């Protein structure tokens, strides 16, 4: 199943030394992307500033998250939000 393949992929990535996003970290990145101080003048998210803040908050300042990584993660997170029906 999809869930089993995904969990296998996550476990393998961790074995290779990658740090997987926690749900809290993904949500924080998304929330930061909505704040004006984390947006560029053209209105797009400032991935560099978001990466610096996530590294400060979640990784003791170590450069774990990169701007490109943030851009990809925000794209996937937004796609997930659009695909998830709202519960009333």
C-alpha atoms as a PDB file:
ATOM      1  CA  UNK A   1       0.000   0.000   0.000  1.00  0.00           C
ATOM      2  CA  UNK A   2       0.957   3.637  -0.309  1.00  0.00           C
ATOM      3  CA  UNK A   3       1.332   4.095   3.458  1.00  0.00           C
ATOM      4  CA  UNK A   4       3.675   1.106   3.729  1.00  0.00           C
ATOM      5  CA  UNK A   5       5.831   2.351   0.832  1.00  0.00           C
ATOM      6  CA  UNK A   6       5.939   5.846   2.321  1.00  0.00           C
ATOM      7  CA  UNK A   7       6.941   4.550   5.753  1.00  0.00           C
ATOM      8  CA  UNK A   8       9.626   2.392   4.141  1.00  0.00           C
ATOM      9  CA  UNK A   9      10.957   5.424   2.286  1.00  0.00           C
ATOM     10  CA  UNK A  10      11.016   7.503   5.464  1.00  0.00           C
ATOM     11  CA  UNK A  11      12.859   4.773   7.360  1.00  0.00           C
ATOM     12  CA  UNK A  12      15.430   4.450   4.575  1.00  0.00           C
ATOM     13  CA  UNK A  13      15.981   8.199   4.455  1.00  0.00           C
ATOM     14  CA  UNK A  14      16.575   8.216   8.208  1.00  0.00           C
ATOM     15  CA  UNK A  15      19.065   5.350   7.839  1.00  0.00           C
ATOM     16  CA  UNK A  16      20.932   7.451   5.276  1.00  0.00           C
ATOM     17  CA  UNK A  17      21.141  10.305   7.776  1.00  0.00           C
ATOM     18  CA  UNK A  18      18.407  12.589   6.457  1.00  0.00           C
ATOM     19  CA  UNK A  19      16.288  14.490   8.954  1.00  0.00           C
ATOM     20  CA  UNK A  20      12.626  14.050   8.187  1.00  0.00           C
ATOM     21  CA  UNK A  21      10.220  16.932   8.784  1.00  0.00           C
ATOM     22  CA  UNK A  22       8.007  16.548  11.813  1.00  0.00           C
ATOM     23  CA  UNK A  23       4.364  17.543  11.292  1.00  0.00           C
ATOM     24  CA  UNK A  24       5.005  20.499  13.610  1.00  0.00           C
ATOM     25  CA  UNK A  25       7.952  21.664  11.515  1.00  0.00           C
ATOM     26  CA  UNK A  26       5.946  21.448   8.267  1.00  0.00           C
ATOM     27  CA  UNK A  27       3.080  23.385   9.827  1.00  0.00           C
ATOM     28  CA  UNK A  28       5.485  25.998  11.177  1.00  0.00           C
ATOM     29  CA  UNK A  29       7.034  26.462   7.719  1.00  0.00           C
ATOM     30  CA  UNK A  30       3.576  26.943   6.227  1.00  0.00           C
ATOM     31  CA  UNK A  31       2.500  29.364   8.960  1.00  0.00           C
ATOM     32  CA  UNK A  32       5.703  31.390   8.505  1.00  0.00           C
ATOM     33  CA  UNK A  33       5.106  31.539   4.756  1.00  0.00           C
ATOM     34  CA  UNK A  34       1.826  33.351   5.426  1.00  0.00           C
ATOM     35  CA  UNK A  35       3.401  36.068   7.567  1.00  0.00           C
ATOM     36  CA  UNK A  36       4.358  39.333   5.812  1.00  0.00           C
ATOM     37  CA  UNK A  37       7.887  39.376   7.258  1.00  0.00           C
ATOM     38  CA  UNK A  38       8.559  36.017   5.548  1.00  0.00           C
ATOM     39  CA  UNK A  39       7.389  37.174   2.120  1.00  0.00           C
ATOM     40  CA  UNK A  40       9.423  38.738  -0.650  1.00  0.00           C
ATOM     41  CA  UNK A  41       8.469  42.075  -2.254  1.00  0.00           C
ATOM     42  CA  UNK A  42       6.932  40.167  -5.187  1.00  0.00           C
ATOM     43  CA  UNK A  43       4.547  38.403  -2.767  1.00  0.00           C
ATOM     44  CA  UNK A  44       6.168  34.981  -2.850  1.00  0.00           C
ATOM     45  CA  UNK A  45       7.438  33.151   0.238  1.00  0.00           C
ATOM     46  CA  UNK A  46      10.982  34.014   1.336  1.00  0.00           C
ATOM     47  CA  UNK A  47      12.341  30.456   1.551  1.00  0.00           C
ATOM     48  CA  UNK A  48      15.747  31.615   2.741  1.00  0.00           C
ATOM     49  CA  UNK A  49      14.288  33.454   5.748  1.00  0.00           C
ATOM     50  CA  UNK A  50      11.964  30.536   6.519  1.00  0.00           C
ATOM     51  CA  UNK A  51      14.880  28.075   6.356  1.00  0.00           C
ATOM     52  CA  UNK A  52      16.917  30.202   8.756  1.00  0.00           C
ATOM     53  CA  UNK A  53      14.011  30.402  11.211  1.00  0.00           C
ATOM     54  CA  UNK A  54      13.230  26.671  11.069  1.00  0.00           C
ATOM     55  CA  UNK A  55      16.898  25.858  11.603  1.00  0.00           C
ATOM     56  CA  UNK A  56      16.932  28.184  14.595  1.00  0.00           C
ATOM     57  CA  UNK A  57      13.721  26.787  16.114  1.00  0.00           C
ATOM     58  CA  UNK A  58      14.059  23.076  15.389  1.00  0.00           C
ATOM     59  CA  UNK A  59      17.764  22.351  14.784  1.00  0.00           C
ATOM     60  CA  UNK A  60      19.696  24.576  17.216  1.00  0.00           C
ATOM     61  CA  UNK A  61      20.834  26.818  14.365  1.00  0.00           C
ATOM     62  CA  UNK A  62      22.429  23.969  12.382  1.00  0.00           C
ATOM     63  CA  UNK A  63      21.880  24.393   8.622  1.00  0.00           C
ATOM     64  CA  UNK A  64      19.567  21.405   8.142  1.00  0.00           C
ATOM     65  CA  UNK A  65      16.886  23.055   5.996  1.00  0.00           C
ATOM     66  CA  UNK A  66      17.826  24.851   2.773  1.00  0.00           C
ATOM     67  CA  UNK A  67      15.761  27.368   0.799  1.00  0.00           C
ATOM     68  CA  UNK A  68      15.218  24.820  -1.992  1.00  0.00           C
ATOM     69  CA  UNK A  69      14.113  22.221   0.533  1.00  0.00           C
ATOM     70  CA  UNK A  70      11.654  24.735   2.025  1.00  0.00           C
ATOM     71  CA  UNK A  71      10.245  25.578  -1.415  1.00  0.00           C
ATOM     72  CA  UNK A  72       9.605  21.899  -2.172  1.00  0.00           C
ATOM     73  CA  UNK A  73       8.127  21.205   1.247  1.00  0.00           C
ATOM     74  CA  UNK A  74       5.773  24.178   1.062  1.00  0.00           C
ATOM     75  CA  UNK A  75       4.650  23.095  -2.408  1.00  0.00           C
ATOM     76  CA  UNK A  76       3.837  19.564  -1.181  1.00  0.00           C
ATOM     77  CA  UNK A  77       2.156  20.885   1.976  1.00  0.00           C
ATOM     78  CA  UNK A  78      -0.063  23.271  -0.018  1.00  0.00           C
ATOM     79  CA  UNK A  79      -0.988  20.469  -2.415  1.00  0.00           C
ATOM     80  CA  UNK A  80      -1.958  18.320   0.562  1.00  0.00           C
ATOM     81  CA  UNK A  81      -4.122  21.117   1.983  1.00  0.00           C
ATOM     82  CA  UNK A  82      -5.930  21.527  -1.348  1.00  0.00           C
ATOM     83  CA  UNK A  83      -6.540  17.789  -1.651  1.00  0.00           C
ATOM     84  CA  UNK A  84      -7.882  17.440   1.885  1.00  0.00           C
ATOM     85  CA  UNK A  85     -11.594  18.169   2.172  1.00  0.00           C
ATOM     86  CA  UNK A  86     -12.494  20.674   4.856  1.00  0.00           C
ATOM     87  CA  UNK A  87     -14.325  19.305   7.864  1.00  0.00           C
ATOM     88  CA  UNK A  88     -17.159  21.438   9.191  1.00  0.00           C
END
